[in-house]
Tab-separated table of C-alpha atoms and ligand atoms in Angstrom:
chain	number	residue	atom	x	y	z
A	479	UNK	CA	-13.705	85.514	-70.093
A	480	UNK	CA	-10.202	86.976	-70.040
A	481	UNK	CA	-7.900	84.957	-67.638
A	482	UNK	CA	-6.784	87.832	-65.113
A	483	UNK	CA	-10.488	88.967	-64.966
A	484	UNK	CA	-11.356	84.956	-63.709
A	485	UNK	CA	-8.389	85.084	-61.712
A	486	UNK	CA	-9.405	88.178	-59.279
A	487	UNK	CA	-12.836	87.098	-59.624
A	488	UNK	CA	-11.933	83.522	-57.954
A	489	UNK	CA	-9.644	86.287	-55.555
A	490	UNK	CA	-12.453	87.787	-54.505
A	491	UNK	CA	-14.637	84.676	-54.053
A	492	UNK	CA	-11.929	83.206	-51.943
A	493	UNK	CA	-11.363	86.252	-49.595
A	494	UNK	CA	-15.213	86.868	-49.250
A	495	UNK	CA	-15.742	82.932	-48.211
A	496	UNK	CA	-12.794	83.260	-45.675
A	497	UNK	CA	-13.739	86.579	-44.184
A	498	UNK	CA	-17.273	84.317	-42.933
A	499	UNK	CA	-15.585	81.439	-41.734
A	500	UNK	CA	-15.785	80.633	-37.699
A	501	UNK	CA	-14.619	76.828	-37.337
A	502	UNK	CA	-11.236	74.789	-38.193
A	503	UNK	CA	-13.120	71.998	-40.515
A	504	UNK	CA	-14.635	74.489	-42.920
A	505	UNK	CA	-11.012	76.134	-42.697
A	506	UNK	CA	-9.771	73.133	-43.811
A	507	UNK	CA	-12.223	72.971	-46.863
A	508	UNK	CA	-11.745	75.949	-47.991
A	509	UNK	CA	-7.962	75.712	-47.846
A	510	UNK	CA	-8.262	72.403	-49.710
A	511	UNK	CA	-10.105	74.223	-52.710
A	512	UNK	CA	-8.196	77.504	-52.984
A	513	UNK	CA	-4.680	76.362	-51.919
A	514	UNK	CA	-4.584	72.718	-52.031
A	515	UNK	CA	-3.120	70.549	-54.928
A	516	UNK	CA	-6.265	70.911	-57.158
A	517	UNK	CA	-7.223	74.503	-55.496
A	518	UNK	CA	-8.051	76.863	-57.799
A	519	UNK	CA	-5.219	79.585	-57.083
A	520	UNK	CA	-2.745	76.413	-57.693
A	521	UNK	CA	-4.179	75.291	-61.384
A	522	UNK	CA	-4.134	78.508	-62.117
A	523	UNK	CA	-0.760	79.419	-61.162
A	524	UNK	CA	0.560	76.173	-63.012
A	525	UNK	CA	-1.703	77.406	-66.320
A	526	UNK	CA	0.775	80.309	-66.470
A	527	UNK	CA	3.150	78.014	-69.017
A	528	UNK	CA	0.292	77.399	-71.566
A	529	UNK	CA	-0.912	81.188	-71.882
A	530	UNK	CA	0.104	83.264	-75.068
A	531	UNK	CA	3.356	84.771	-74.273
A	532	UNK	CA	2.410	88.350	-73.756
A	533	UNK	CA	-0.151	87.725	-71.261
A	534	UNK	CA	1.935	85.526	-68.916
A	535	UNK	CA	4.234	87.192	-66.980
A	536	UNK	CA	1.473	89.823	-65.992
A	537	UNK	CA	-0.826	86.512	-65.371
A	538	UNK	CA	2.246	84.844	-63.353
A	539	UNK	CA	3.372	88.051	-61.246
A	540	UNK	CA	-0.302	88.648	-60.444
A	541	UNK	CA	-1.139	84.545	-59.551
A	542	UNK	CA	2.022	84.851	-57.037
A	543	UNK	CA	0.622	87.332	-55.538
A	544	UNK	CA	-2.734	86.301	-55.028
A	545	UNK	CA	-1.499	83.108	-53.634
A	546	UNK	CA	0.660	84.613	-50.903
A	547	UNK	CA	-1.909	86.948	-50.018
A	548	UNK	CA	-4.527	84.643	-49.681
A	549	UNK	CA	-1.853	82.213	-48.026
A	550	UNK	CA	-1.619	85.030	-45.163
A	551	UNK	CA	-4.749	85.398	-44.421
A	552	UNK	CA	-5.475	81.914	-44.129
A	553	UNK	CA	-2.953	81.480	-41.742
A	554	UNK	CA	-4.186	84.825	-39.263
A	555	UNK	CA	-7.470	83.156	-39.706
A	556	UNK	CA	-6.646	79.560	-38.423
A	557	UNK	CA	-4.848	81.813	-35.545
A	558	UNK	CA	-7.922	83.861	-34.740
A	559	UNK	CA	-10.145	80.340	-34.701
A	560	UNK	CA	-7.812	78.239	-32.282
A	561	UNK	CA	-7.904	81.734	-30.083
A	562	UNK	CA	-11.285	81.831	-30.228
A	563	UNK	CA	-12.477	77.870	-29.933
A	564	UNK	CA	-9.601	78.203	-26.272
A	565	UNK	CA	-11.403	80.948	-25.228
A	566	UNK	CA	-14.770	79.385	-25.762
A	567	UNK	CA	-13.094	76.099	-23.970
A	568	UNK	CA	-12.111	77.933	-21.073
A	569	UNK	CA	-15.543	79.825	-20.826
A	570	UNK	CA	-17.617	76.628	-21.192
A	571	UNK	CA	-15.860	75.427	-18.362
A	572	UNK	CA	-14.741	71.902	-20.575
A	573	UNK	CA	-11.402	72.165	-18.557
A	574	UNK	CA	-12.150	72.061	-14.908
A	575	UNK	CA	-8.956	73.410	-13.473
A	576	UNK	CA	-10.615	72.594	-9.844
A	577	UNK	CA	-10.472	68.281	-10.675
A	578	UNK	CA	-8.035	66.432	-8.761
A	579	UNK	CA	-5.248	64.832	-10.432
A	580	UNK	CA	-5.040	61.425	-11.598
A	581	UNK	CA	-2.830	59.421	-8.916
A	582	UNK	CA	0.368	58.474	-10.153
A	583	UNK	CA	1.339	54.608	-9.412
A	584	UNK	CA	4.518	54.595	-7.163
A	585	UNK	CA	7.146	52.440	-6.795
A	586	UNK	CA	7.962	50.982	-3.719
A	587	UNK	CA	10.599	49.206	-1.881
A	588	UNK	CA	11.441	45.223	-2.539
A	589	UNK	CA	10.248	43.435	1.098
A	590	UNK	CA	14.065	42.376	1.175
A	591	UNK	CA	15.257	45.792	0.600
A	592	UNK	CA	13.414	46.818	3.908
A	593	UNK	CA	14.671	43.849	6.049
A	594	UNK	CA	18.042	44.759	4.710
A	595	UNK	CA	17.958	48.499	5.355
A	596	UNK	CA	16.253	47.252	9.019
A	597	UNK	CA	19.248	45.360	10.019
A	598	UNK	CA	21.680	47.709	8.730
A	599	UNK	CA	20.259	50.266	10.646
A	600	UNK	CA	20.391	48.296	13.790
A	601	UNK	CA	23.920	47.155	13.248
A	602	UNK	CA	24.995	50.968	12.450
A	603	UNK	CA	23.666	51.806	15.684
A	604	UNK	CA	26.449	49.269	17.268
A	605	UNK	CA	29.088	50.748	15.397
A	606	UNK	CA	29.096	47.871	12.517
A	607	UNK	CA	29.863	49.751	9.133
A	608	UNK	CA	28.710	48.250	5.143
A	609	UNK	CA	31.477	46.735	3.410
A	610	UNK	CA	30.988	45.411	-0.316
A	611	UNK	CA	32.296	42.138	-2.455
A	612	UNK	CA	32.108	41.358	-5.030
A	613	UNK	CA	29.375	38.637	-6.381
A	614	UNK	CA	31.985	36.941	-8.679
A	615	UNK	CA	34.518	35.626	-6.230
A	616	UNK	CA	37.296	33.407	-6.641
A	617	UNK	CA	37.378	29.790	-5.594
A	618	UNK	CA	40.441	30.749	-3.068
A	619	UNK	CA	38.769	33.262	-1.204
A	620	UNK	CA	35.378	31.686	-1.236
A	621	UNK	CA	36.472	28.174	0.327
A	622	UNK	CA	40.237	28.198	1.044
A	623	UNK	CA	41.183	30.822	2.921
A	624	UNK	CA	38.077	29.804	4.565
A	625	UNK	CA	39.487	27.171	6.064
A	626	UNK	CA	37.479	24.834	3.562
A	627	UNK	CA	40.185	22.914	1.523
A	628	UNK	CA	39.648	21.398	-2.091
A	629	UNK	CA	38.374	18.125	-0.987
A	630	UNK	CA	36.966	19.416	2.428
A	631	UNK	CA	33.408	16.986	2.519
A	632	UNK	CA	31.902	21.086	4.087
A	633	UNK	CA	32.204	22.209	0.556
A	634	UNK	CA	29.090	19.520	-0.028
A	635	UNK	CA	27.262	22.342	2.358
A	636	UNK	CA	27.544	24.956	-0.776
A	637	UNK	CA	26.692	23.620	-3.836
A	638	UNK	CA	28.379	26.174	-6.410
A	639	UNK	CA	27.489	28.092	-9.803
A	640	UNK	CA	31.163	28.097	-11.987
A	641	UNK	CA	31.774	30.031	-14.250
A	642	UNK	CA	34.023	28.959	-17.295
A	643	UNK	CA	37.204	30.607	-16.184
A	644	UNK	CA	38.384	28.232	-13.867
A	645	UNK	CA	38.686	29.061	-10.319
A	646	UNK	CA	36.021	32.013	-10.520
A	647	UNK	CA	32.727	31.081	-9.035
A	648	UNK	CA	29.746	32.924	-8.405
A	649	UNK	CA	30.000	33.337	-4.452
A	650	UNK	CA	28.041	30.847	-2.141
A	651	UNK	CA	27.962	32.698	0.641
A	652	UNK	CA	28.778	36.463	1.970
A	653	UNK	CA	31.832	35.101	4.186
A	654	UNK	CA	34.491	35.406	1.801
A	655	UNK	CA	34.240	39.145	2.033
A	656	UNK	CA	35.549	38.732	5.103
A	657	UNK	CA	38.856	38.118	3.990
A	658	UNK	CA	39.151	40.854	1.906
A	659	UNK	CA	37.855	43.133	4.794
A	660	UNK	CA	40.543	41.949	7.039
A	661	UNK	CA	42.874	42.979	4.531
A	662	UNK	CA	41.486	46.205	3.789
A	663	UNK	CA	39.554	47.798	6.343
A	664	UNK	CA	41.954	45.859	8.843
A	665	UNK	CA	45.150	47.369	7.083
A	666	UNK	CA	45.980	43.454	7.167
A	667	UNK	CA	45.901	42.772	10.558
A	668	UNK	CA	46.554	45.965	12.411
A	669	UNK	CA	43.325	47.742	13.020
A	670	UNK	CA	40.428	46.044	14.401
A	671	UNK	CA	37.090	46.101	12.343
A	672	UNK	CA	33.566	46.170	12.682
A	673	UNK	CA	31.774	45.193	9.390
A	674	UNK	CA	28.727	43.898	8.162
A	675	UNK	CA	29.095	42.728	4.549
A	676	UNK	CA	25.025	42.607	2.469
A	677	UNK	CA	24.773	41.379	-0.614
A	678	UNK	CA	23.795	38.104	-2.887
A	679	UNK	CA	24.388	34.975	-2.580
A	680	UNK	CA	24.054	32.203	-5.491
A	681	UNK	CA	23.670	28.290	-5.002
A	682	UNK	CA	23.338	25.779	-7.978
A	683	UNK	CA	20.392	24.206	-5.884
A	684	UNK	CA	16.501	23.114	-6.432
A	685	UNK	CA	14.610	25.680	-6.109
A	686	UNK	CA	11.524	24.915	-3.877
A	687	UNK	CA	9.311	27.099	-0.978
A	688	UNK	CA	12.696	27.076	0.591
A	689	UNK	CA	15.234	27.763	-1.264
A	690	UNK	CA	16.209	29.984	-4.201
A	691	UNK	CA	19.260	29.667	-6.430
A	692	UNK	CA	19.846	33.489	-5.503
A	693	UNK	CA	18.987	34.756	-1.813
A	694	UNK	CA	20.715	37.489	0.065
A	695	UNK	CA	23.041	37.569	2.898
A	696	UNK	CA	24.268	39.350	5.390
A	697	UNK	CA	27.650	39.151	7.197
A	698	UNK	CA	28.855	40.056	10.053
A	699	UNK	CA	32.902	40.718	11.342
A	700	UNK	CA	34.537	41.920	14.443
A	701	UNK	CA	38.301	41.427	15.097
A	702	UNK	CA	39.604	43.257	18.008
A	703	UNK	CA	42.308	42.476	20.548
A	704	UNK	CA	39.814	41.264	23.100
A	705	UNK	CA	37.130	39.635	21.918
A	706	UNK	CA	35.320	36.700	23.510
A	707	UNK	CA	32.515	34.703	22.818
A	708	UNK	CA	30.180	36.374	25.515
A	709	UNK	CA	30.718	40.105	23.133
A	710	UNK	CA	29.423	37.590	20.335
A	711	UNK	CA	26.078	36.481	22.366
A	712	UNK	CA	25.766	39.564	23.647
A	713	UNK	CA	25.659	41.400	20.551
A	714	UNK	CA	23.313	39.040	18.682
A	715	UNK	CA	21.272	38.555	21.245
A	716	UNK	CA	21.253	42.823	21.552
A	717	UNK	CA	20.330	42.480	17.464
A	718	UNK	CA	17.639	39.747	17.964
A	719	UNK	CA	15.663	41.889	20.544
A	720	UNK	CA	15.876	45.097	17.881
A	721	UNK	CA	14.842	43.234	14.983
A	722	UNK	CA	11.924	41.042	16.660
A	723	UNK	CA	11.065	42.500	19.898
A	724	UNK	CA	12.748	43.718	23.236
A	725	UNK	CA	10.527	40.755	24.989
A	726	UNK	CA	12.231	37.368	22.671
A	727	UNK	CA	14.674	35.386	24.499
A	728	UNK	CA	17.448	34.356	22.017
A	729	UNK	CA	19.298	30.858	22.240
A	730	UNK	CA	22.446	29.331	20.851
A	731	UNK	CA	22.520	25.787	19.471
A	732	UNK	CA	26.152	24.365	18.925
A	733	UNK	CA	26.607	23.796	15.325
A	734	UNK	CA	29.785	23.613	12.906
A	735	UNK	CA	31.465	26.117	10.371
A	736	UNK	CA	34.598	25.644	9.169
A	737	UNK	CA	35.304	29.107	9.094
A	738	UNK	CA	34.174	29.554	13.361
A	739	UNK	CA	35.607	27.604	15.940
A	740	UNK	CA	33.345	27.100	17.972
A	741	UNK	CA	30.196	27.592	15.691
A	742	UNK	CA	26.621	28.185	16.499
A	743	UNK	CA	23.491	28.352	15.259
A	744	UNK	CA	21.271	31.756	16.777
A	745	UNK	CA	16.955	31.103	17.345
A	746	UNK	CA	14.706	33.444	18.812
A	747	UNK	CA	11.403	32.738	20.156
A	748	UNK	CA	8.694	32.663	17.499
A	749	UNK	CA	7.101	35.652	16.867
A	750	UNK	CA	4.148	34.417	15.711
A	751	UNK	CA	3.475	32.192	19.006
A	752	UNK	CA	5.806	33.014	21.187
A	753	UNK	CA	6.778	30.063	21.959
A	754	UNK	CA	4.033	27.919	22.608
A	755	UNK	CA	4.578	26.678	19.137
A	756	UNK	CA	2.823	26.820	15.648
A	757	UNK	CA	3.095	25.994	12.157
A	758	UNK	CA	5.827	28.959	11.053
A	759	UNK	CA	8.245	27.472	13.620
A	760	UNK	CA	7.595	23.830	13.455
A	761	UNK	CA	5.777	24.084	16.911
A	762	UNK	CA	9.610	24.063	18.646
A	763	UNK	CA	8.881	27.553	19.543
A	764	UNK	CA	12.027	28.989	17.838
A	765	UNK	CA	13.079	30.354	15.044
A	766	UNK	CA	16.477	29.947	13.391
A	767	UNK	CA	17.657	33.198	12.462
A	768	UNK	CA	21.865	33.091	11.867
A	769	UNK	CA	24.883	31.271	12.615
A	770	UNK	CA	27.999	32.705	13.804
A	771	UNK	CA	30.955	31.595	16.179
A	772	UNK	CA	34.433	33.110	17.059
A	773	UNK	CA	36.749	33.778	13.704
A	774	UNK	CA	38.675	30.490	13.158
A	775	UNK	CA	42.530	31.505	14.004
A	776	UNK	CA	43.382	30.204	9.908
A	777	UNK	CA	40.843	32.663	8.499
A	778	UNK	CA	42.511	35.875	11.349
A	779	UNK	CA	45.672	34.629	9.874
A	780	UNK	CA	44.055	34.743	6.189
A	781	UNK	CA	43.125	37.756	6.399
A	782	UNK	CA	46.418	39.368	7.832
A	783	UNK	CA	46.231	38.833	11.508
A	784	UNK	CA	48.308	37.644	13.873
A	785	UNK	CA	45.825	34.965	15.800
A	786	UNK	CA	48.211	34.773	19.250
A	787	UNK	CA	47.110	38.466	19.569
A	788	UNK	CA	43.736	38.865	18.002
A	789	UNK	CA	40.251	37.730	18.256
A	790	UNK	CA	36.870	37.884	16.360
A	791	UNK	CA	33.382	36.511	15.844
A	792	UNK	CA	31.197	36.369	12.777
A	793	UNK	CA	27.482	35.522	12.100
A	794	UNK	CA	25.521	35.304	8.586
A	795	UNK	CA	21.830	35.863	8.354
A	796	UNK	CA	19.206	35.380	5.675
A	797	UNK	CA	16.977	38.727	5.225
A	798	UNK	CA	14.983	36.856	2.703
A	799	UNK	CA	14.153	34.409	5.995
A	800	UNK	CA	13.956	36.913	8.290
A	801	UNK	CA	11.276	38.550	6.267
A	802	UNK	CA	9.316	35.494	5.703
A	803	UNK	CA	9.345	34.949	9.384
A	804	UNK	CA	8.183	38.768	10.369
A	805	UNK	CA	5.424	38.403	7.370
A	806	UNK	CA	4.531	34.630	7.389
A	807	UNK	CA	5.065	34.331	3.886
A	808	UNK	CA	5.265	30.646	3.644
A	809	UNK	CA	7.275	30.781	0.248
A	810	UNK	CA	10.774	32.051	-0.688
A	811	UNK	CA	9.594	32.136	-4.798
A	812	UNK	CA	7.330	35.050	-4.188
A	813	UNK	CA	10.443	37.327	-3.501
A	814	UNK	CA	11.404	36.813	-7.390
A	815	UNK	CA	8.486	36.827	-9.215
A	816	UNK	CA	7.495	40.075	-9.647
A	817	UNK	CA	3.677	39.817	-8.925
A	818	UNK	CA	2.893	42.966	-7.738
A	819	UNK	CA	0.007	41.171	-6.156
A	820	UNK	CA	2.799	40.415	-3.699
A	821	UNK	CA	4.929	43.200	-3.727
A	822	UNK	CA	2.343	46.200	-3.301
A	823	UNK	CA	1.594	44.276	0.363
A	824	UNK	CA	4.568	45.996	1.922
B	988	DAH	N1	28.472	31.300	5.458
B	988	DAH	C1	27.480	30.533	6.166
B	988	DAH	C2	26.468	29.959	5.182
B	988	DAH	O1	26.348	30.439	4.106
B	988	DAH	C3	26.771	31.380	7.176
B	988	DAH	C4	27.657	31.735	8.311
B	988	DAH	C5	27.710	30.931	9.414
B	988	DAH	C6	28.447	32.859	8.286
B	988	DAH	C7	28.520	31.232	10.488
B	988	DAH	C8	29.281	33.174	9.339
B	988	DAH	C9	29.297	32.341	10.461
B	988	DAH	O2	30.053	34.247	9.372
B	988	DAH	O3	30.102	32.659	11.511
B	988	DAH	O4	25.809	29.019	5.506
């Protein structure tokens, strides 16, 4: 047979299969044996080169246009079939608009994140403002001007991360902020000031149900002209009934900081028994919650003030603690690990 004549013969063919078509797979077949690599319209297009000369550029011109016409249709036909299969979708009711929607898994806040927003909040409400410092501290400002000298045997009470510039430490405690808030927010000794400095603490310590290597902290600061150590009890003890309950009696234990002079340590009735005693507070009926005591006059003068005229007190408190004690978790590792077992209970 002459070539054309095959040629708009296997035209024909092809446009009288694809006119009957009605699903996407026998698409797909058909498009595979027309206009795929081995498809018919193909071979014959690349047969052009071994046809007597004065047959192939009618042959050619002709194959082109076969080939985009049949390419055309295919593609309104794969069009009409995806319209049509949606609208059959839709009508078989395969997508239920009505379902409810899969719940997405939310986040929620660390148990430490709430303690710490909880006692910011309170001490807002007394007029205490956030102040931040830095985690990497330096070895002056974290013991010094502290009033805790090189050799000082109360540097054994923070056992310290270095790093390997020397004199820069990871800080031990939230305390040395202090300092720098005296010298800031205090305009270095003129103003008086009313911080509480949260953040993270790091020891180079065993880490047991007790204690971590990283906990947080928060600080407390007031320097004023005129303040005595009743404003100091008062206002923790004003704290202690927020955070645990109007009803808790609060007590102060006599302690030692280098940094407060005199020191204290803060406990408030157990929660849990209220006194009568129980596991969670050793069955002494308290719980140790801060310690705190009147600025030393070396760290007012530290930090810019003028001791003969001013006064403060400071406290530091353990959220971590404070949350174990309002939740009875009985160990400090859980805050770290990341079990959502744990975490998705708050
Ligand atoms: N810095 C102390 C510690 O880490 C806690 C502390 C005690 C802070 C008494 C204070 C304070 O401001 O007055 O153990």
């Amino acid at each position: 047979m002459h070539m054309l004549e095959q040629l708009e013969q296997t035209y024909h063919r092809a446009q009288a299969e694809l006119d009957g078509i009605r699903d996407k797979d026998t698409l797909a077949d058909w498009e595979r044996r027309y206009l795929g690599k081995k498809g018919d319209i193909t071979v014959a297009l690349r047969s052009t080169g071994q046809m007597p000369k004065e047959e192939r550029a009618a042959f050619g011109k002709r194959a082109n246009e076969i080939k985009n016409a049949l390419t055309d249709a295919f593609t309104a036909r794969e069009t009409d079939i995806q319209a049509h299969e949606l609208a059959r979708t839709l009508e078989e009711g395969e997508l239920d608009v009505t379902l409810p929607g899969r719940p997405v898994s939310m986040g929620g806040l660390h148990p430490t994140t709430q303690t710490l927003r909880e006692i910011s909040a309170i001490w807002a409400e007394m007029g205490f403002q956030v102040y931040r410092s830095p985690d990497v501290e330096d070895d002056e400002t974290n013991f010094n001007l502290l009033n805790i000298p090189p050799h000082h045997p109360a540097r054994d009470m923070w056992d310290t991360f270095h790093t390997t510039t020397p004199g820069v430490l990871l800080r031990t405690h939230t305390s040395p902020g202090q300092i720098r808030a005296m010298h800031e927010l205090g305009h270095d000794g003129t103003e008086p000031i009313r911080v509480i400095l949260p953040g993270m603490c790091y020891r180079y310590e065993q880490i047991s149900a007790r204690s971590e290597v990283q906990f947080n902290q928060v600080e407390g600061l007031a320097v004023g002209r005129n303040i005595r150590l009743s404003d100091l009890k008062g206002t923790i003890a004003e704290f202690a009934r927020h955070m645990f309950g109007e009803d808790k009696r609060v007590r102060f234990r006599g302690s030692y900081f280098p940094f407060t002079e005199p020191s204290m340590e803060v406990d408030v009735e157990c929660i849990l028994c209220e006194g009568h005693g129980c596991p969670v507070c050793k069955y002494t009926g308290w719980l140790e919650i801060a310690g705190c005591g009147m600025v030393h006059p070396v760290v007012l003068q530290n930090g810019g003030y003028d001791p003969t005229e001013w006064s403060g007190f400071a406290f530091g408190m353990g959220p971590e603690r404070m949350t174990m004690i309002k939740h009875g978790i009985k160990d400090i590792r859980y805050f770290w690990q990341d079990d959502l077992r744990f975490l998705e209970q708050f």
